[in-house]
Short mmCIF file of C-alpha atoms in Angstrom, two decimals:
data_model
loop_
_atom_site.label_atom_id
_atom_site.label_comp_id
_atom_site.label_asym_id
_atom_site.label_seq_id
_atom_site.Cartn_x
_atom_site.Cartn_y
_atom_site.Cartn_z
CA MET A 5 6.83 -1.97 -13.06
CA GLU A 6 3.52 -0.49 -12.94
CA PHE A 7 2.70 2.49 -10.86
CA ASP A 8 -0.76 3.07 -11.70
CA PRO A 9 -3.55 1.00 -10.28
CA VAL A 10 -5.56 1.05 -13.58
CA PRO A 11 -3.63 2.18 -16.81
CA ILE A 12 -5.79 4.15 -19.11
CA GLY A 13 -5.70 1.49 -21.73
CA SER A 14 -7.83 -0.38 -19.43
CA CYS A 15 -10.75 1.71 -19.97
CA SER A 16 -12.77 1.55 -23.29
CA LYS A 17 -12.30 4.51 -25.83
CA GLU A 18 -16.15 4.71 -25.54
CA HIS A 19 -16.02 5.25 -21.71
CA GLN A 20 -13.17 7.53 -21.77
CA ASN A 21 -14.98 10.03 -23.81
CA ILE A 22 -18.15 9.68 -21.21
CA TYR A 23 -15.94 10.27 -18.41
CA GLN A 24 -14.17 12.93 -20.35
CA ASN A 25 -17.65 14.46 -20.43
CA TRP A 26 -18.09 14.24 -16.77
CA PHE A 27 -14.55 15.50 -15.91
CA SER A 28 -15.47 18.81 -17.75
CA TYR A 29 -18.58 19.21 -15.94
CA ALA A 30 -17.38 18.40 -12.34
CA ASP A 31 -14.11 20.44 -13.25
CA SER A 32 -16.00 23.81 -11.94
CA ASP A 33 -12.98 26.54 -12.82
CA GLY A 34 -11.78 24.33 -16.03
CA ASP A 35 -8.08 24.13 -14.80
CA GLY A 36 -8.01 20.16 -15.16
CA ARG A 37 -8.07 19.43 -11.67
CA ILE A 38 -11.08 18.22 -9.37
CA THR A 39 -10.39 19.06 -5.96
CA GLY A 40 -12.24 18.18 -2.71
CA ASN A 41 -15.20 20.70 -3.13
CA ASP A 42 -15.86 19.60 -6.57
CA ALA A 43 -15.72 15.90 -5.92
CA THR A 44 -18.09 16.05 -2.97
CA LYS A 45 -21.04 17.59 -5.00
CA PHE A 46 -20.23 15.45 -8.06
CA PHE A 47 -19.61 12.15 -6.17
CA SER A 48 -22.91 12.47 -3.95
CA MET A 49 -24.69 11.69 -7.10
CA SER A 50 -23.55 8.27 -6.57
CA ASN A 51 -25.64 7.62 -3.58
CA LEU A 52 -22.77 5.94 -1.85
CA SER A 53 -22.11 6.08 1.65
CA ARG A 54 -19.69 8.63 3.01
CA GLN A 55 -17.25 6.06 4.14
CA ASP A 56 -17.17 4.32 0.65
CA LEU A 57 -16.53 7.80 -0.97
CA LYS A 58 -13.69 8.32 1.54
CA GLN A 59 -12.14 5.08 0.12
CA VAL A 60 -12.48 5.92 -3.27
CA TRP A 61 -11.11 9.26 -2.84
CA ALA A 62 -8.06 7.89 -0.79
CA ILE A 63 -7.19 5.13 -3.66
CA ALA A 64 -7.85 7.56 -6.40
CA ASP A 65 -5.57 10.30 -4.80
CA SER A 66 -2.83 7.85 -4.15
CA LYS A 67 -0.26 10.71 -4.28
CA ARG A 68 -1.83 12.62 -2.11
CA GLN A 69 -1.86 15.84 -4.12
CA GLY A 70 -5.31 17.02 -2.88
CA TYR A 71 -6.97 17.04 -6.36
CA LEU A 72 -7.75 14.59 -9.06
CA GLY A 73 -6.73 14.93 -12.68
CA PHE A 74 -8.51 13.17 -15.50
CA GLN A 75 -6.45 9.69 -14.63
CA GLU A 76 -7.31 9.89 -11.29
CA PHE A 77 -11.20 10.83 -12.13
CA ILE A 78 -11.42 7.57 -14.14
CA ILE A 79 -9.87 5.38 -11.26
CA ALA A 80 -12.67 7.01 -8.98
CA MET A 81 -15.47 6.41 -11.58
CA GLN A 82 -14.54 2.59 -11.80
CA LEU A 83 -14.45 2.31 -7.93
CA VAL A 84 -17.62 3.88 -7.57
CA SER A 85 -19.24 1.55 -10.21
CA LEU A 86 -17.71 -1.41 -8.53
CA ALA A 87 -18.77 -0.37 -5.12
CA GLN A 88 -22.48 0.07 -6.77
CA SER A 89 -22.30 -3.45 -7.79
CA GLY A 90 -21.38 -4.58 -4.48
CA HIS A 91 -17.64 -5.01 -4.30
CA PRO A 92 -15.88 -3.74 -1.14
CA ILE A 93 -13.70 -1.06 -1.96
CA THR A 94 -10.02 -1.87 -1.25
CA HIS A 95 -6.55 -0.75 -2.70
CA ASP A 96 -6.11 -4.19 -4.40
CA LEU A 97 -9.65 -4.11 -6.18
CA LEU A 98 -8.54 -2.42 -9.28
CA SER A 99 -5.61 -4.86 -9.80
CA SER A 100 -7.99 -8.08 -9.06
CA ASP A 101 -9.76 -10.22 -12.09
CA VAL A 102 -12.34 -7.41 -12.72
CA ASP A 103 -12.67 -6.89 -16.01
CA LEU A 104 -12.18 -2.85 -16.47
CA LYS A 105 -12.48 -2.51 -19.84
CA ASP A 106 -16.13 -3.82 -20.11
CA LEU A 107 -16.94 -2.06 -16.58
CA LYS A 108 -19.86 -0.09 -17.06
CA PRO A 109 -19.70 3.96 -16.05
CA PRO A 110 -21.62 3.92 -12.70
CA THR A 111 -24.83 5.52 -12.30
CA LEU A 112 -24.96 8.96 -10.96
CA GLU A 113 -28.35 10.17 -10.29
CA GLY A 114 -29.67 13.51 -12.12
CA LEU A 115 -26.25 13.63 -13.96
CA ASP A 116 -27.90 13.53 -17.46
CA VAL A 117 -30.29 16.17 -16.70
CA LEU A 118 -27.66 18.50 -15.46
CA LEU A 119 -25.21 17.64 -18.36
CA ALA A 120 -28.33 18.57 -20.75
CA LYS A 121 -28.57 22.10 -19.20
CA ASN A 122 -24.94 22.68 -19.05
CA LYS A 123 -22.91 23.55 -22.15
CA HIS A 124 -19.56 23.14 -20.46
CA LYS A 125 -16.80 23.45 -23.25
CA GLN A 126 -15.08 20.02 -23.39
CA LYS A 127 -11.38 20.11 -23.46
CA ASP A 128 -9.33 17.46 -25.72
CA VAL A 129 -7.98 14.30 -24.55
CA ASP A 130 -4.32 13.93 -25.30
CA VAL A 131 -2.81 10.45 -26.79
CA ASN A 132 -2.46 9.31 -23.31
CA GLY A 133 -5.95 9.85 -22.28
CA SER A 134 -5.29 12.62 -19.78
CA SER A 135 -7.00 16.13 -19.86
CA GLN A 136 -5.13 18.87 -21.81
CA LEU A 137 -4.45 21.11 -18.94
CA GLN A 138 -4.54 24.99 -19.50
CA PRO A 139 -1.16 26.41 -19.05
CA SER A 140 -0.40 26.44 -15.10
CA LEU A 141 -1.01 29.97 -13.66
CA SER A 142 1.68 28.93 -10.93
CA SER A 143 4.29 29.00 -13.78
CA SER A 144 3.59 32.87 -14.17
CA TRP A 145 3.99 33.37 -10.48
CA PHE A 146 7.79 32.90 -10.60
CA SER A 147 8.32 35.30 -13.74
CA SER A 148 8.40 38.59 -11.95
CA LYS A 149 11.47 39.54 -9.91
CA SER A 150 9.31 41.17 -7.69
CA THR A 151 7.34 39.36 -5.14
CA LYS A 152 3.81 39.22 -6.45
CA LYS A 153 0.45 38.97 -3.98
CA VAL A 154 -0.67 35.40 -5.39
CA PRO A 155 -4.37 35.03 -4.83
CA LEU A 156 -5.55 32.07 -2.81
CA SER A 157 -8.16 31.32 -5.34
CA SER A 158 -5.85 30.43 -7.60
CA VAL A 159 -4.08 27.60 -5.58
CA THR A 160 -5.76 24.31 -6.47
CA SER A 161 -3.30 21.65 -4.87
CA ILE A 162 -0.88 21.20 -2.21
CA ILE A 163 2.22 22.00 -4.45
CA ASP A 164 0.49 25.32 -5.27
CA GLY A 165 0.16 26.10 -2.01
CA LEU A 166 3.77 25.46 -1.72
CA LYS A 167 4.59 27.71 -4.31
CA ARG A 168 2.55 30.47 -2.92
CA LEU A 169 4.05 30.37 0.50
CA TYR A 170 7.50 30.04 -0.89
CA ILE A 171 7.07 33.24 -3.13
CA GLN A 172 5.48 35.24 -0.56
CA LYS A 173 6.90 34.44 2.48
CA LEU A 174 10.20 32.18 2.22
CA LYS A 175 11.65 33.52 -0.78
CA PRO A 176 12.01 37.40 0.52
CA LEU A 177 14.08 35.88 3.50
CA GLU A 178 16.49 33.59 1.23
CA VAL A 179 17.06 36.77 -0.98
CA THR A 180 17.76 39.43 1.87
CA TYR A 181 20.29 36.92 3.65
CA ARG A 182 21.74 35.54 0.48
CA PHE A 183 20.76 31.96 1.14
CA ASN A 184 21.01 31.26 -2.34
CA ASP A 185 24.65 32.28 -2.64
CA PHE A 186 25.69 29.93 0.40
CA VAL A 187 23.41 27.28 0.59
CA SER A 188 20.73 26.42 -2.29
CA PRO A 189 19.80 28.37 -5.36
CA LEU A 190 16.49 30.23 -5.29
CA LEU A 191 13.45 27.52 -6.08
CA THR A 192 11.57 27.81 -9.41
CA ASN A 193 8.30 26.66 -10.67
CA SER A 194 10.04 23.39 -12.29
CA ASP A 195 11.45 22.46 -8.77
CA PHE A 196 8.15 22.19 -7.51
CA ASP A 197 6.64 20.29 -10.40
CA ALA A 198 9.40 17.98 -11.02
CA LYS A 199 8.81 14.38 -10.88
CA PRO A 200 10.38 12.27 -8.08
CA MET A 201 14.07 11.43 -8.66
CA VAL A 202 16.23 8.32 -7.70
CA MET A 203 20.13 8.86 -7.92
CA LEU A 204 22.44 5.92 -7.89
CA LEU A 205 25.93 6.26 -6.55
CA GLY A 206 28.65 3.67 -6.42
CA GLN A 207 32.14 2.48 -7.70
CA TYR A 208 32.62 1.92 -11.30
CA SER A 209 31.27 -1.32 -12.30
CA THR A 210 28.73 -2.16 -9.82
CA GLY A 211 25.77 -2.12 -11.97
CA LYS A 212 24.44 1.37 -11.91
CA THR A 213 23.42 1.74 -15.36
CA THR A 214 22.48 -1.98 -15.60
CA PHE A 215 20.16 -1.47 -12.51
CA ILE A 216 18.40 1.33 -14.39
CA LYS A 217 17.91 -0.86 -17.40
CA HIS A 218 16.55 -3.78 -15.61
CA LEU A 219 13.94 -1.75 -14.21
CA LEU A 220 13.02 0.05 -17.60
CA LYS A 221 13.38 -3.43 -19.66
CA CYS A 222 15.25 -1.90 -22.21
CA SER A 223 18.33 0.44 -22.82
CA TYR A 224 18.19 4.11 -23.06
CA PRO A 225 20.05 6.92 -24.80
CA GLY A 226 23.52 7.26 -23.77
CA ALA A 227 23.49 4.03 -21.93
CA HIS A 228 27.13 2.14 -21.92
CA ILE A 229 28.11 -0.94 -19.85
CA GLY A 230 31.46 -2.36 -19.36
CA PRO A 231 33.83 -3.45 -16.74
CA GLU A 232 35.76 -0.29 -16.59
CA PRO A 233 34.29 3.20 -16.04
CA THR A 234 31.78 3.46 -19.00
CA THR A 235 29.55 6.50 -17.47
CA ASP A 236 31.82 8.96 -17.17
CA ARG A 237 29.04 11.70 -16.70
CA PHE A 238 25.80 12.30 -14.73
CA VAL A 239 22.86 11.41 -16.90
CA VAL A 240 19.16 12.22 -16.18
CA VAL A 241 16.96 9.51 -17.46
CA MET A 242 13.38 11.15 -17.74
CA SER A 243 10.36 10.85 -19.73
CA GLY A 244 10.22 12.39 -23.23
CA SER A 245 7.84 12.30 -26.66
CA ASP A 246 10.94 10.89 -28.41
CA ALA A 247 14.42 9.34 -27.34
CA ARG A 248 17.00 11.54 -27.56
CA SER A 249 20.05 12.91 -25.95
CA ILE A 250 20.23 16.53 -24.43
CA PRO A 251 23.71 18.10 -23.77
CA GLY A 252 24.21 19.70 -20.41
CA ASN A 253 24.28 23.06 -21.22
CA THR A 254 20.84 22.83 -23.15
CA VAL A 255 19.13 21.13 -20.01
CA ALA A 256 20.53 23.79 -17.52
CA VAL A 257 18.66 26.52 -19.20
CA GLN A 258 15.30 24.90 -20.18
CA ALA A 259 12.88 26.56 -17.84
CA ASP A 260 10.85 23.13 -17.68
CA MET A 261 13.46 21.31 -16.18
CA PRO A 262 14.34 21.51 -12.52
CA PHE A 263 18.30 21.74 -13.15
CA SER A 264 18.84 25.48 -13.71
CA GLY A 265 21.04 25.41 -10.07
CA LEU A 266 23.66 23.11 -11.77
CA THR A 267 24.89 26.18 -13.66
CA THR A 268 26.60 26.93 -10.51
CA PHE A 269 29.30 24.06 -11.06
CA GLY A 270 30.41 25.81 -14.57
CA THR A 271 31.05 24.48 -18.03
CA ALA A 272 33.64 21.79 -16.73
CA PHE A 273 30.65 20.04 -14.94
CA LEU A 274 27.87 21.00 -17.69
CA SER A 275 30.07 18.98 -20.27
CA LYS A 276 29.72 16.00 -18.19
CA PHE A 277 26.04 16.30 -17.73
CA GLU A 278 23.13 15.01 -20.25
CA CYS A 279 19.44 14.26 -20.18
CA SER A 280 18.60 11.02 -21.79
CA GLN A 281 14.75 11.10 -22.73
CA MET A 282 12.47 8.49 -23.85
CA PRO A 283 8.56 7.62 -23.81
CA HIS A 284 8.31 5.05 -21.11
CA PRO A 285 5.52 4.36 -18.63
CA LEU A 286 8.10 4.14 -15.46
CA LEU A 287 9.77 7.21 -16.39
CA GLU A 288 6.16 9.18 -16.35
CA HIS A 289 6.34 8.51 -12.51
CA ILE A 290 10.17 8.44 -11.70
CA THR A 291 13.10 10.23 -12.95
CA PHE A 292 16.61 8.38 -12.63
CA VAL A 293 20.16 9.68 -12.06
CA ASP A 294 22.86 8.07 -13.20
CA SER A 295 26.49 8.97 -11.94
CA PRO A 296 29.82 8.45 -12.75
CA GLY A 297 31.66 5.44 -11.08
CA VAL A 298 33.19 6.91 -7.89
CA LEU A 299 37.09 6.43 -8.44
CA SER A 300 39.19 4.38 -6.06
CA GLY A 301 42.72 3.04 -5.73
CA GLU A 302 45.30 5.07 -8.11
CA LYS A 303 42.47 6.27 -10.38
CA GLN A 304 41.77 8.65 -7.35
CA ARG A 305 45.02 10.63 -8.17
CA THR A 306 43.06 11.76 -11.30
CA GLN A 307 41.58 15.14 -10.49
CA ARG A 308 38.18 15.46 -11.51
CA ALA A 309 37.58 19.17 -13.57
CA TYR A 310 34.42 19.98 -11.32
CA ASP A 311 33.32 19.61 -7.82
CA PHE A 312 32.19 15.95 -7.74
CA THR A 313 30.87 15.99 -4.12
CA GLY A 314 29.41 19.11 -4.60
CA VAL A 315 27.18 17.99 -7.40
CA THR A 316 26.15 14.59 -5.56
CA SER A 317 25.17 16.72 -2.90
CA TRP A 318 22.82 19.16 -4.98
CA PHE A 319 21.06 16.01 -6.26
CA ALA A 320 20.80 14.63 -3.19
CA ALA A 321 18.77 17.42 -1.85
CA LYS A 322 16.43 16.93 -4.96
CA CYS A 323 16.12 13.25 -4.85
CA ASP A 324 13.22 11.28 -3.17
CA LEU A 325 15.71 8.46 -2.67
CA ILE A 326 19.52 7.55 -2.90
CA LEU A 327 20.84 4.05 -3.70
CA LEU A 328 24.39 3.27 -2.68
CA LEU A 329 25.39 0.20 -5.04
CA PHE A 330 28.22 -2.14 -4.06
CA ASP A 331 29.24 -5.60 -5.44
CA PRO A 332 30.66 -8.44 -3.26
CA HIS A 333 34.29 -7.83 -4.78
CA LYS A 334 34.15 -3.79 -4.39
CA LEU A 335 33.65 -3.30 -0.49
CA ASP A 336 36.15 -0.96 0.16
CA ILE A 337 34.85 2.90 0.43
CA SER A 338 37.45 4.83 -1.04
CA ASP A 339 38.52 8.36 -0.26
CA GLU A 340 36.20 9.93 -2.77
CA PHE A 341 33.44 7.67 -2.01
CA ASN A 342 33.93 8.48 2.00
CA ARG A 343 33.38 12.32 0.76
CA VAL A 344 30.60 11.71 -1.46
CA ILE A 345 28.57 9.51 1.36
CA SER A 346 29.59 12.17 3.86
CA SER A 347 28.04 14.86 1.36
CA LEU A 348 24.79 12.88 1.82
CA ARG A 349 24.26 14.28 5.50
CA GLY A 350 21.15 15.28 6.40
CA HIS A 351 19.29 12.92 3.79
CA ASP A 352 19.89 9.79 5.98
CA ASP A 353 16.55 8.84 5.31
CA LYS A 354 16.38 8.81 1.61
CA ILE A 355 19.62 6.32 1.58
CA ARG A 356 19.13 2.68 0.69
CA VAL A 357 22.01 0.08 0.09
CA VAL A 358 21.99 -2.38 -2.95
CA LEU A 359 24.51 -5.19 -2.65
CA ASN A 360 24.26 -6.19 -6.35
CA LYS A 361 25.90 -8.96 -8.23
CA ALA A 362 25.36 -11.00 -5.02
CA ASP A 363 24.86 -14.42 -7.00
CA GLN A 364 28.36 -14.18 -8.01
CA VAL A 365 29.21 -15.80 -4.32
CA ASP A 366 28.33 -18.63 -2.50
CA THR A 367 25.89 -18.11 0.75
CA GLN A 368 28.61 -18.51 3.28
CA GLN A 369 30.76 -16.02 1.59
CA LEU A 370 27.80 -13.67 0.85
CA MET A 371 27.37 -13.65 4.89
CA ARG A 372 30.88 -12.51 5.17
CA VAL A 373 30.74 -10.01 2.49
CA TYR A 374 27.31 -8.75 4.35
CA GLY A 375 29.22 -8.09 7.62
CA ALA A 376 32.21 -6.60 5.64
CA LEU A 377 29.89 -4.09 4.16
CA MET A 378 28.17 -3.07 6.94
CA TRP A 379 31.47 -2.72 8.91
CA SER A 380 32.84 -0.57 6.14
CA LEU A 381 29.55 1.55 6.05
CA GLY A 382 29.52 1.92 10.19
CA LYS A 383 32.77 3.99 9.83
CA VAL A 384 31.09 6.61 7.45
CA LEU A 385 27.46 6.64 8.18
CA ASN A 386 27.57 8.61 11.49
CA THR A 387 24.19 7.10 12.54
CA PRO A 388 22.76 4.66 15.46
CA GLU A 389 20.23 3.52 12.82
CA VAL A 390 20.92 0.24 10.81
CA ILE A 391 20.57 1.48 7.03
CA ARG A 392 18.55 -0.85 4.84
CA VAL A 393 20.26 -2.99 2.58
CA TYR A 394 19.04 -5.10 -0.43
CA ILE A 395 20.84 -7.78 -1.64
CA GLY A 396 20.27 -9.38 -5.06
CA SER A 397 21.64 -9.47 -8.73
CA PHE A 398 19.76 -6.72 -10.36
CA ASN A 399 19.97 -7.48 -14.00
CA ASP A 400 18.31 -9.27 -17.14
CA LYS A 401 20.45 -12.56 -16.65
CA PRO A 402 19.09 -15.43 -14.66
CA VAL A 403 20.34 -15.88 -11.01
CA ASN A 404 23.44 -18.25 -11.12
CA ASN A 405 22.27 -21.19 -9.25
CA ALA A 406 25.26 -22.92 -9.19
CA VAL A 407 27.20 -20.72 -6.89
CA SER A 408 24.27 -18.93 -4.94
CA GLY A 409 22.24 -22.19 -4.69
CA PRO A 410 18.40 -22.60 -4.11
CA ILE A 411 18.52 -20.42 -0.62
CA GLY A 412 20.22 -17.59 -2.58
CA LYS A 413 17.66 -17.39 -5.27
CA GLU A 414 14.69 -17.47 -3.02
CA LEU A 415 16.35 -14.80 -1.05
CA PHE A 416 17.34 -12.51 -3.86
CA GLU A 417 13.66 -12.87 -5.31
CA LYS A 418 12.32 -11.77 -2.15
CA GLU A 419 15.01 -8.86 -1.93
CA GLN A 420 13.94 -7.76 -5.07
CA GLU A 421 10.29 -7.38 -4.79
CA ASP A 422 10.96 -5.48 -1.38
CA LEU A 423 12.95 -3.02 -3.40
CA LEU A 424 10.64 -2.52 -5.99
CA SER A 425 8.05 -2.18 -3.52
CA ASP A 426 10.07 0.72 -2.10
CA LEU A 427 10.56 2.30 -5.44
CA LYS A 428 6.76 2.10 -6.41
CA ASP A 429 6.14 3.63 -3.13
CA ILE A 430 8.02 6.63 -4.30
CA PRO A 431 5.26 8.55 -6.41
CA LYS A 432 2.70 7.73 -3.73
CA ALA A 433 5.23 9.61 -1.14
CA ALA A 434 6.35 12.44 -3.56
CA CYS A 435 4.00 15.16 -2.20
CA ASP A 436 4.85 14.42 1.59
CA ARG A 437 8.61 14.76 0.44
CA ARG A 438 7.82 17.94 -1.09
CA ILE A 439 6.38 19.39 2.12
CA ASN A 440 9.21 17.78 4.20
CA GLU A 441 11.97 19.12 2.04
CA PHE A 442 10.45 22.79 2.05
CA VAL A 443 9.88 22.60 5.84
CA LYS A 444 13.81 21.57 5.98
CA ARG A 445 14.65 24.46 3.57
CA ALA A 446 12.29 26.98 5.49
CA ARG A 447 14.29 26.20 8.98
CA ALA A 448 17.72 26.11 7.09
CA ALA A 449 16.79 29.64 5.80
CA LYS A 450 15.90 30.86 9.14
CA ILE A 451 19.49 29.65 10.69
CA HIS A 452 21.33 31.14 7.92
CA ALA A 453 19.54 34.51 8.44
CA TYR A 454 20.61 34.30 12.10
CA ILE A 455 24.09 33.34 11.09
CA ILE A 456 24.16 36.18 8.37
CA SER A 457 23.00 39.10 10.80
CA HIS A 458 24.90 37.72 13.81
CA LEU A 459 28.34 38.17 11.77
CA LYS A 460 26.92 41.56 10.49
CA LYS A 461 26.26 42.35 14.08
CA GLU A 462 29.90 41.40 15.09
CA MET A 463 31.45 43.96 12.70
CA PRO A 464 32.95 47.18 14.22
CA ALA A 465 31.07 50.64 13.07
CA MET A 466 34.48 52.23 11.69
CA MET A 467 37.63 51.18 12.04
CA GLY A 468 39.68 47.84 11.44
CA LYS A 469 36.69 45.91 9.50
CA ALA A 470 39.10 43.76 7.50
CA LYS A 471 40.93 42.58 10.77
CA ALA A 472 37.59 41.86 12.43
CA GLN A 473 36.13 39.63 9.11
CA GLN A 474 39.18 37.60 9.51
CA LYS A 475 38.80 37.08 13.20
CA LEU A 476 35.09 35.89 12.72
CA ILE A 477 36.07 33.85 9.71
CA ASP A 478 38.82 31.98 11.65
CA ASN A 479 36.42 31.50 14.70
CA LEU A 480 33.49 30.77 12.91
CA ALA A 481 32.63 27.73 14.81
CA GLY A 482 32.51 29.80 17.95
CA GLU A 483 30.26 32.32 16.36
CA PHE A 484 27.69 29.24 15.48
CA GLY A 485 27.90 28.41 19.11
CA LYS A 486 26.92 32.17 20.03
CA VAL A 487 24.01 31.89 17.28
CA GLN A 488 22.72 28.68 18.63
CA ARG A 489 22.71 29.35 22.31
CA GLU A 490 21.30 32.75 21.72
CA PHE A 491 18.35 31.65 19.44
CA HIS A 492 18.15 28.38 21.14
CA LEU A 493 18.58 26.51 18.15
CA PRO A 494 19.59 22.79 17.51
CA PRO A 495 23.10 22.41 16.71
CA GLY A 496 22.62 19.60 14.13
CA ASP A 497 20.74 22.08 12.14
CA PHE A 498 23.80 24.29 11.30
CA PRO A 499 25.83 24.27 8.06
CA ASN A 500 28.95 22.55 7.55
CA VAL A 501 31.73 24.98 9.12
CA GLU A 502 34.49 24.64 6.38
CA HIS A 503 32.02 24.99 3.68
CA PHE A 504 30.36 27.95 4.93
CA ARG A 505 33.85 29.36 5.77
CA GLU A 506 34.83 29.22 2.08
CA SER A 507 31.73 30.94 1.00
CA LEU A 508 31.94 33.51 3.26
CA ARG A 509 35.48 34.61 2.35
CA GLY A 510 34.10 35.98 -0.89
CA TYR A 511 31.90 38.53 0.88
CA ASN A 512 32.11 41.74 2.75
CA ILE A 513 30.34 40.82 6.19
CA ASP A 514 29.85 44.74 6.74
CA LYS A 515 27.47 44.66 3.62
CA PHE A 516 25.22 42.03 4.92
CA GLU A 517 21.76 42.84 6.39
CA LYS A 518 21.14 43.27 10.45
CA LEU A 519 18.35 40.84 11.74
CA LYS A 520 14.60 41.63 10.49
CA PRO A 521 12.44 39.91 13.35
CA LYS A 522 9.50 40.70 11.18
CA MET A 523 10.66 38.34 8.39
CA ILE A 524 11.55 35.63 10.74
CA GLN A 525 8.10 35.89 12.13
CA VAL A 526 6.64 35.46 8.76
CA VAL A 527 8.59 32.31 8.35
CA ASP A 528 7.60 31.01 11.87
CA ASP A 529 4.12 31.93 11.34
CA MET A 530 4.47 30.01 7.81
CA LEU A 531 5.35 26.91 9.62
CA ALA A 532 3.08 26.83 12.56
CA TYR A 533 -0.25 27.93 10.92
CA ASP A 534 0.05 28.19 7.16
CA ILE A 535 1.27 24.87 6.09
CA PRO A 536 -0.76 22.92 8.54
CA ASN A 537 -3.95 24.68 7.31
CA LEU A 538 -2.45 24.06 3.71
CA LEU A 539 -2.29 20.26 4.39
CA LYS A 540 -6.11 20.57 6.01
CA ASN A 541 -7.64 22.37 3.03
CA PHE A 542 -6.42 19.64 0.97
CA LYS A 543 -6.96 16.52 2.88
CA ASN A 544 -9.45 13.69 2.15
CA PRO A 545 -12.85 15.71 1.71
CA TYR A 546 -14.74 13.03 3.44
CA ASP A 547 -12.43 12.87 6.41
#
C-alpha cells in the first residue's frame, strides 16, 4: 500500500538538492513548513493561473494540514513542472506514466536572482529526503504547569492552532472541574502529533495479527499467529528506525509517544502492553493497534487482571478507524465482546466490520453467514444506520476457489480494494479527525463542568453533607436530567451514569468548584469563533 502520490525516491538526488535550496528560501521563518503566505509569494514565479495553483496546493497538501513540508513541496514543484508542460493538473497525474525521475524542475521567473542575493542557511536533508525540522516550539507549550500565553505568530499549522486553543482555553476548564479524573487524561503534545491509528478487535483466531502482516507484507516484532489465543497483549505497531519491541511501562513514560494516559490502568495492564517498532513506509502514515482476542464461552470465566473494556474504550477515543473482525465460524457475540462493542459508544463513525476468512465457505453459506452476522450486530450496535461490512480473506494465501467459486473471488477482490481505499483515506482525513475529536472533547468538558458544578450546588452548606452526597450519587440519573433541562443540553452527550457514579464515589462533592460562567463562555467562543477562524487561516491560499 502506497500512500504518497509520489515517493521521495521518484525524484533524483540532483533535483532533491535543487528543491532543498528552493525550499529553504521559500520557508521564510525556517521552521520546515511553507504556509499559505510563503507559497503564494514563491509559486507566483511560475506564472501559472490561480486555478492551476489552487489544484497544485490541494494535491500537495492532501492531508489538509495547512502547510507544505519538504516532501509535499517536491510534489508541488513536480506538479508545477507538469502544468508548465501542458498537462492538466489532476489527482491522478503523479501516479500516471509520467517519468518523475527525469522530470525537470519548473521554470520560476526571477528565482535565480533572488537566490543569489539571499544567503539563506540551508538545512540538512535526512536519509528520507525530508527537511530536518527545528525542534517544535509547540512541544514546549506543554512543559509548564501554568497556562502560558502562546503567541499567535508561533502557530504555523492547524494542529499548532488546536494546541494553542487547548492550552489557553480548554485545559483550564478541564483542570478546574477534574475532567481528567472522570473522563479522559489531559492532552499532551504527542496526542496532537500522533500518526492516525487503526485498532483491530475481535475474538481469538479471527485473523487480526495476520491482517496487519498482510498489509505490511512482512512480520513485525512480537507477532504470533495460531489457532488458539496467541496475542495475549495489546501491541502497538508503529514506525521506528529499527525493529524492536518496547515494554509497556517504558512506552507509557516516553514523552514522544501518545500513550501516557494508559498509566491509569496500572501495572497489571502495562505488563500486557508493548510497542512493536520497525521501519516501514506504511507505518510512516498509520499506526496499528493489535488487541488480545476477546474471550468467549468457557474462557470468559477467566478474569483479566485489568479493565479490558476500559482500555479498548481509551484506544477507541484515540483511533481514527476501528475494525471489528469476525470469521464465518465465530459469529456469536460473547458477553465480553458485547461489553467491548458497547464501550465504543460515541465512536460509531469509526467502526467498520470485516468478515474475514470468507473463502472457507461457499457462496450460499456466505449469504447465510452475512445475514447471521448482521442480526448479531443489530442486537449490540444500537444505531439505525447499517454498518459497513467488508467481506474477504485478508491473508497472503491465494483465495480458495474450490470452496468460494469464481464469484467469491471477484467479490473478495473488490471488497479488498474498498477496504484498502478506506485505509488510504485515513492519513488524508487525519487533520479533519483531530478537529472533530477536539470539538467533541470540548463539548464533553463543558457538560462535565455543568454536572460537577450542579452537584456542588445541591450540597447543603452546613449539616448532613455525607447523607446529601449519597442521595445525589444514588439519584445521579435524575440529576443529569436536571442539568440537561436547565442548560438545554442534548441528552445523548451525557456520560454513562454507572461509570460516572463509580468515579464519583471517590470524591468529596463539597470540594468541587462552583460554576464559572466566564470559563464556559471562553469555550463557547472557542467553538463558535476561534476554530472556524483557525480553519479559515489555514485553508487553501488560492480559495
